[in-house]
Amino acid sequence: MKRSRLHRISLALSLSLIALFSACSREEELTLDEINRITAAGKGEILEKTVSKPWRGEPFADGKVGGTWYSSMTEDPKSFNLQVAERDATTAGVVSRLHDYLVDYDYVRHEYRPQCASFEIVTDEKRDRLTVIYTLRDDLWWSFYGSDRKVKVTSDDVVFWYNEIEGDPGFQSSSYNGHFVTMPDGSQKEITIEKLDDRRFAFHFPRIVANPLLATNREFGPRFIYEPAKKTGGVEGVLALFSVASDPKLIPSMGTDFLVEYTPAQRLVFKRNPDYWKKDGKGVSIPYPEESIVQIVPDENTQLLLFKEGKQDSYGLRPTDLDELINRKNADYTVFAADGSLGASFWSFNENPKNASTPQYAWFTKKEFRQAMSCLLNRDRIATQTYRGLAEPKLDFFPEANPFYNPAIRLQYTYDPARAISLLASIGIKRDAGGIMRDDKGNAIEFDLSVVSDNAIIGDISSIIVDECKKVGITVNVRATDFQKLVEDLTSTYGWQSLIIGLGANYWPTQGSNVWPTTGNLHLWYPLQKKPATDWEARVDWLYNEGSYTIDRAKAARYWDEYQRILLEQCPLIYLVRPQSFVALRNRWDFANVYFDNIGGFEMSHISLRP
Amino acid sequence: MRKVTDLRNFFAGALRPFFYLRKKMPLATYIAGRVVTMAVMLFALGLAVFALMDLAPGDIVDRLMTQQLMSTEGKAAQGEKLLGTEQLQATRAALGLDKPFYVQYFRWLDRVIVHHDLGTSLISHAPVLFLIGSRLANSVLLNLISLVLITVFSFALGVWFSSKAGTATDLAATFFALVLHAFPGILLLILLQLFASVTGLFPVTAYPPFPFAENPARFTFSYMHHIVLPLLAAFLGGVGGTMRMIRATMLDQLGQPYVTSLRSRGISERRVYFNHAFRNTLNPYITGSANLLASLFSGSLVLEIIFAYPGIGRLMYEAVLQEDINLVLANIMFVSFLVLLGMVLADITLALVDPRIRYGKE
């Protein structure tokens, strides 16, 4: 009995071991060149199966009303209050469907166009004054779902919102700082607003600025609701309006949709607003889908599964989803591809003098060191390995969509390890006999690279950086950090050494007003400077200021060109790559009015069902 | 010495009513004592949560900075909306976040206990009660169903396998129970979701895509269909350990002299199992059921995220990430209260089930 049990156990063990070892096979590993070749071929295959349809200013065809649009979002909106929405991107996305902007920007023709208001810019160059006069459309209404009640949108709404909400310091509104311009003497003066009549109002600038429409374009809320709330409850009274506990049907809309239902953690339901002013050639207002149901699905993998099951109409593909979705047989959707994104993540080094006692500070504050790091950054390898070839190196500062983009201004410090070694040698950093890079004091060149812990792509990129630096004898230690901790390091403790992070694209040269000027709280490498720490930063400050207030385009271009050249020469931020983006759309929708590009994103404002 | 005696006499006098009640109504006194303990524990828990949130990097105002970092990319026509350092500090002061954590905590207690106001979310300004109430019912329902399923099947399987002790069936059951107990819950959830996606037999989410009010009957059936896989995950994750415990307790009881005595008197095996040995397995299970409930609540976060179930776990997770202290504290207090209440109920049930257990001096 004992022997037969022993026999059974030894037989089971043997079978398990055989199964284990047979599963371990030794395949030849691919070289980097082979990987690059396979990736290049694969990239072509992938792009062949996608549709490229950027918007080039085509007019929209008339569609038909009907259908339900199904989509999802990863978290609940925090509120339906326009003022609270400015603090949360998800909430802003929901609330913006109930409001509208004064003007819009045509990124193809590079010009502003009226949205719910037309505009006129009056400049007085002698007195250095500028006025923007807006005239609201006559067919704007605050409408209520399921009710005949309509309240006209007037300039009182805009004036109230500008002065009493954004302009009230009690709200701590992020729009408040935009109410001021810096005068030539360095003082701050307010941009005032004046009601001219029920439809017309004017913004008065105390000096001429380059982009007054950008500074004054805004959404606004209904005065007849927000004003009584402010009178009775003050700031808290306003912020408590239209919370997620309120009945969404009571929220008026002047935008494309009504919000008719919110079930916490489950879904939002929108219905089209037939009173919306924008109409097609047949006088039918957009949007065309009668209903839009947004499910709240926190997990992106679950969103993918829902899309595959046909329960969602669109899905933004991640690099890991490409293969599966593009090669799916009998797919009832089409994948659209856009060129590389306008913005890119970047690698930056801490130059805050708080860390002056560390050897890293001495290295990071030398431009040759930063330039050398740029020369060690293998962008092609990142594009190939991390993005499967579906990304482009970012070698410019302003993206192509920026009106002051200059294709001649490019980063001069691209991948070149030999040049990196030479640049380091010029500041006394050389390899010792063991191949380790050391500075003139004998310190081994070693520093930390902080990255966000839950981002696999950035994790891959950091591994490539570590590998490339190791080849020249530099040790980089990756520190995967919680994003909140990273923000704390950037904004208060300044205890980081180098990091990879992403900001938005500089669509306008003045964007990033808290990043590029030295006084900015997000001037990453050394924020909140009382006076510029270096000559080049002082020059960048001056150029930024001059460019912001120069309306002569040729003159402004000279300022912005120098601005870009300095930043690309000094390398305080070393941009990585611009990944391509992909979105899948169900074929039951008519693609005639659908566009997808890296500037406007997914344009589906006129989408309708196939006839 | 005299002072010590005086103090002793003072406390003895003050506590005399308590001792009297304990003698006359031991269970009621025990429950009252547990309620007081619960209140103290909740107080300490709240203080600990405030302290931990204070220790965690950043606060809700820093989250606004994070939003700025993430939202510098906007549409072409939209201007920048940036908060200056002074504004961030003013916001911090307005929310009371510049005060020490214990000051914030006592202010919170004052608002909740004295003014009966759980407050509003620091981010959304929505009533905390609304945010929690809408999801608590979902979580309680799911976890209670899980608990009932685990209990019923664990007892049934535990008792049955105890009768097969030493056989190949028992060996296989032990193996699978241990595998299930050790299997990572998150992996199980993902595998089940993949199973749903591949077969199409079940939905990949755990909640119907329409509200109850739209069609109550259809919602009920749809709900039952949607929670099959999440329940299966919770069940598989919990049944292994509980079944093994029941089996072990049964085997322990079956080895007791009183069972031998019962058998020698010709009592049937069925009666020995169910009328005698089985009753003694209830004690350890009842004691452990409160922990089981607590683990179900805490484990439901991953389930709620993966299966998009609108429960309190997700709300708590998002509140912690956003450092919304009002919401975090209210969530924790609710869930902790439920778990502690479960423990008290378990103790009461124990006293009712087992006549050997008495609360009091005897």
PDB file of N, CA and C in Angstrom, chain B residues 90 165 175 315 321 350:
ATOM      1  N   ALA B  90      -4.507  80.047  -0.525  1.00  0.00           N
ATOM      2  CA  ALA B  90      -5.793  80.544  -0.033  1.00  0.00           C
ATOM      3  C   ALA B  90      -6.847  79.442  -0.063  1.00  0.00           C
ATOM      4  N   ALA B 165     -12.784  12.075   4.975  1.00  0.00           N
ATOM      5  CA  ALA B 165     -11.401  12.368   5.378  1.00  0.00           C
ATOM      6  C   ALA B 165     -10.479  11.197   5.049  1.00  0.00           C
ATOM      7  N   PHE B 175      -6.674  19.996  -1.987  1.00  0.00           N
ATOM      8  CA  PHE B 175      -5.787  20.630  -2.981  1.00  0.00           C
ATOM      9  C   PHE B 175      -6.480  21.830  -3.617  1.00  0.00           C
ATOM     10  N   LEU B 315     -15.719  54.376  -4.659  1.00  0.00           N
ATOM     11  CA  LEU B 315     -15.875  55.748  -4.153  1.00  0.00           C
ATOM     12  C   LEU B 315     -14.754  56.060  -3.168  1.00  0.00           C
ATOM     13  N   LEU B 321      -7.500  58.802  -3.481  1.00  0.00           N
ATOM     14  CA  LEU B 321      -6.585  59.329  -4.505  1.00  0.00           C
ATOM     15  C   LEU B 321      -6.690  60.843  -4.606  1.00  0.00           C
ATOM     16  N   LEU B 350     -23.347  34.099  18.772  1.00  0.00           N
ATOM     17  CA  LEU B 350     -22.559  33.062  19.465  1.00  0.00           C
ATOM     18  C   LEU B 350     -23.199  32.720  20.796  1.00  0.00           C
TER      19      LEU B 350
END
